[in-house]
Short mmCIF file of C-alpha atoms in Angstrom, two decimals:
data_model
loop_
_atom_site.label_atom_id
_atom_site.label_comp_id
_atom_site.label_asym_id
_atom_site.label_seq_id
_atom_site.Cartn_x
_atom_site.Cartn_y
_atom_site.Cartn_z
CA MET A 1 5.72 3.98 14.36
CA LYS A 2 8.43 1.34 14.71
CA ALA A 3 5.72 -1.28 15.24
CA TYR A 4 4.65 -0.68 11.65
CA TYR A 5 8.19 -1.33 10.39
CA LYS A 6 8.19 -4.69 12.18
CA ASP A 7 4.80 -5.81 10.90
CA PRO A 8 5.75 -8.52 8.37
CA LEU A 9 2.33 -8.51 6.71
CA LEU A 10 2.43 -4.75 6.17
CA VAL A 11 6.02 -4.82 4.87
CA ARG A 12 5.25 -7.69 2.45
CA ALA A 13 2.10 -5.94 1.24
CA ILE A 14 4.03 -2.72 0.52
CA GLU A 15 6.80 -4.60 -1.29
CA ALA A 16 4.20 -6.48 -3.34
CA HIS A 17 2.32 -3.28 -4.10
CA LYS A 18 5.52 -1.65 -5.36
CA LYS A 19 6.03 -4.56 -7.76
CA ILE A 20 2.43 -4.46 -8.95
CA VAL A 21 2.52 -0.73 -9.60
CA THR A 22 5.87 -0.79 -11.39
CA GLU A 23 5.55 -4.09 -13.30
CA GLY A 24 1.80 -4.16 -13.92
CA GLU A 25 0.53 -7.20 -15.79
CA ASN A 26 4.11 -8.50 -16.08
CA VAL A 27 4.51 -9.03 -12.33
CA ASN A 28 5.36 -12.58 -11.27
CA LEU A 29 2.49 -13.25 -8.88
CA ASN A 30 4.27 -16.22 -7.28
CA SER A 31 7.13 -13.93 -6.27
CA ILE A 32 4.74 -11.80 -4.22
CA GLY A 33 2.80 -14.66 -2.67
CA TYR A 34 -0.14 -15.05 -5.04
CA GLU A 35 -1.15 -17.82 -7.41
CA GLU A 36 -0.53 -17.26 -11.10
CA GLY A 37 -3.75 -16.38 -12.84
CA THR A 38 -5.09 -14.27 -9.99
CA PRO A 39 -6.52 -11.12 -11.55
CA ILE A 40 -3.95 -8.35 -11.02
CA ASN A 41 -6.66 -5.81 -10.20
CA HIS A 42 -7.82 -8.03 -7.29
CA VAL A 43 -4.28 -8.25 -5.94
CA TYR A 44 -3.82 -4.48 -6.34
CA THR A 45 -7.10 -3.72 -4.55
CA TYR A 46 -6.45 -6.20 -1.74
CA ASN A 47 -2.95 -4.83 -1.09
CA ALA A 48 -4.09 -1.19 -1.13
CA ILE A 49 -6.93 -1.89 1.30
CA MET A 50 -4.65 -3.89 3.57
CA ILE A 51 -1.87 -1.30 3.62
CA LEU A 52 -4.18 1.63 4.31
CA GLY A 53 -6.23 -0.37 6.79
CA LYS A 54 -3.17 -1.48 8.75
CA LEU A 55 -2.04 2.15 8.91
CA LYS A 56 -5.46 3.08 10.32
CA PHE A 57 -6.69 5.27 7.48
CA PRO A 58 -10.35 6.27 7.61
CA HIS A 59 -12.54 3.45 6.32
CA ASN A 60 -13.78 5.35 3.26
CA GLU A 61 -10.19 6.23 2.24
CA ALA A 62 -8.89 2.71 2.77
CA THR A 63 -11.64 0.86 0.94
CA GLN A 64 -12.28 3.09 -2.08
CA THR A 65 -9.93 2.25 -4.95
CA GLU A 66 -10.29 5.78 -6.34
CA SER A 67 -9.67 7.59 -3.03
CA ASP A 68 -6.97 10.22 -2.71
CA SER A 69 -5.18 7.95 -0.22
CA THR A 70 -5.05 5.06 -2.70
CA LYS A 71 -3.75 7.41 -5.39
CA PHE A 72 -1.08 8.72 -3.00
CA LEU A 73 -0.09 5.14 -2.14
CA GLU A 74 0.32 4.42 -5.86
CA GLU A 75 2.51 7.52 -6.33
CA LEU A 76 4.70 6.44 -3.42
CA ALA A 77 4.95 2.89 -4.71
CA LYS A 78 6.25 4.28 -8.02
CA SER A 79 8.71 6.78 -6.56
CA GLU A 80 9.94 5.51 -3.18
CA THR A 81 12.27 2.56 -2.82
CA ASP A 82 12.32 2.25 0.96
CA VAL A 83 9.38 0.65 2.78
CA GLU A 84 10.03 2.75 5.89
CA SER A 85 9.79 6.00 3.96
CA ILE A 86 6.55 4.84 2.35
CA ILE A 87 5.14 4.09 5.80
CA ASN A 88 6.34 7.45 7.15
CA ARG A 89 4.87 9.43 4.27
CA LEU A 90 1.56 7.56 4.46
CA ILE A 91 1.28 8.23 8.20
CA GLU A 92 2.03 11.93 7.65
CA TYR A 93 -0.64 12.01 4.94
CA ARG A 94 -3.15 10.16 7.15
CA ASN A 95 -2.55 12.67 9.95
CA GLN A 96 -3.22 15.55 7.54
CA ILE A 97 -6.55 14.15 6.36
CA VAL A 98 -7.71 13.06 9.81
CA ASN A 99 -6.63 16.27 11.57
CA PRO A 100 -6.74 18.97 8.88
#
């Protein structure tokens, strides 16, 4: 699990996703590595797919914007402040849906 904490792309994606979820249309895209004018829904979708994909979620859960996993990621992004706890909770959730 520690490898996930050290993955700079994963950590940046989670931090960016937290900003997108909490700030919405007001997010400064440059501050999270995107060009101004990029549609926020594209950035949101890309980050969600990347985060869930990097954490090895099932393909259908990682790529569907309305999946339960994407919704759970959004809840965590709103409520959790620590990237490590978001990763831990997502992995626990993934393990529940993969091995019910």
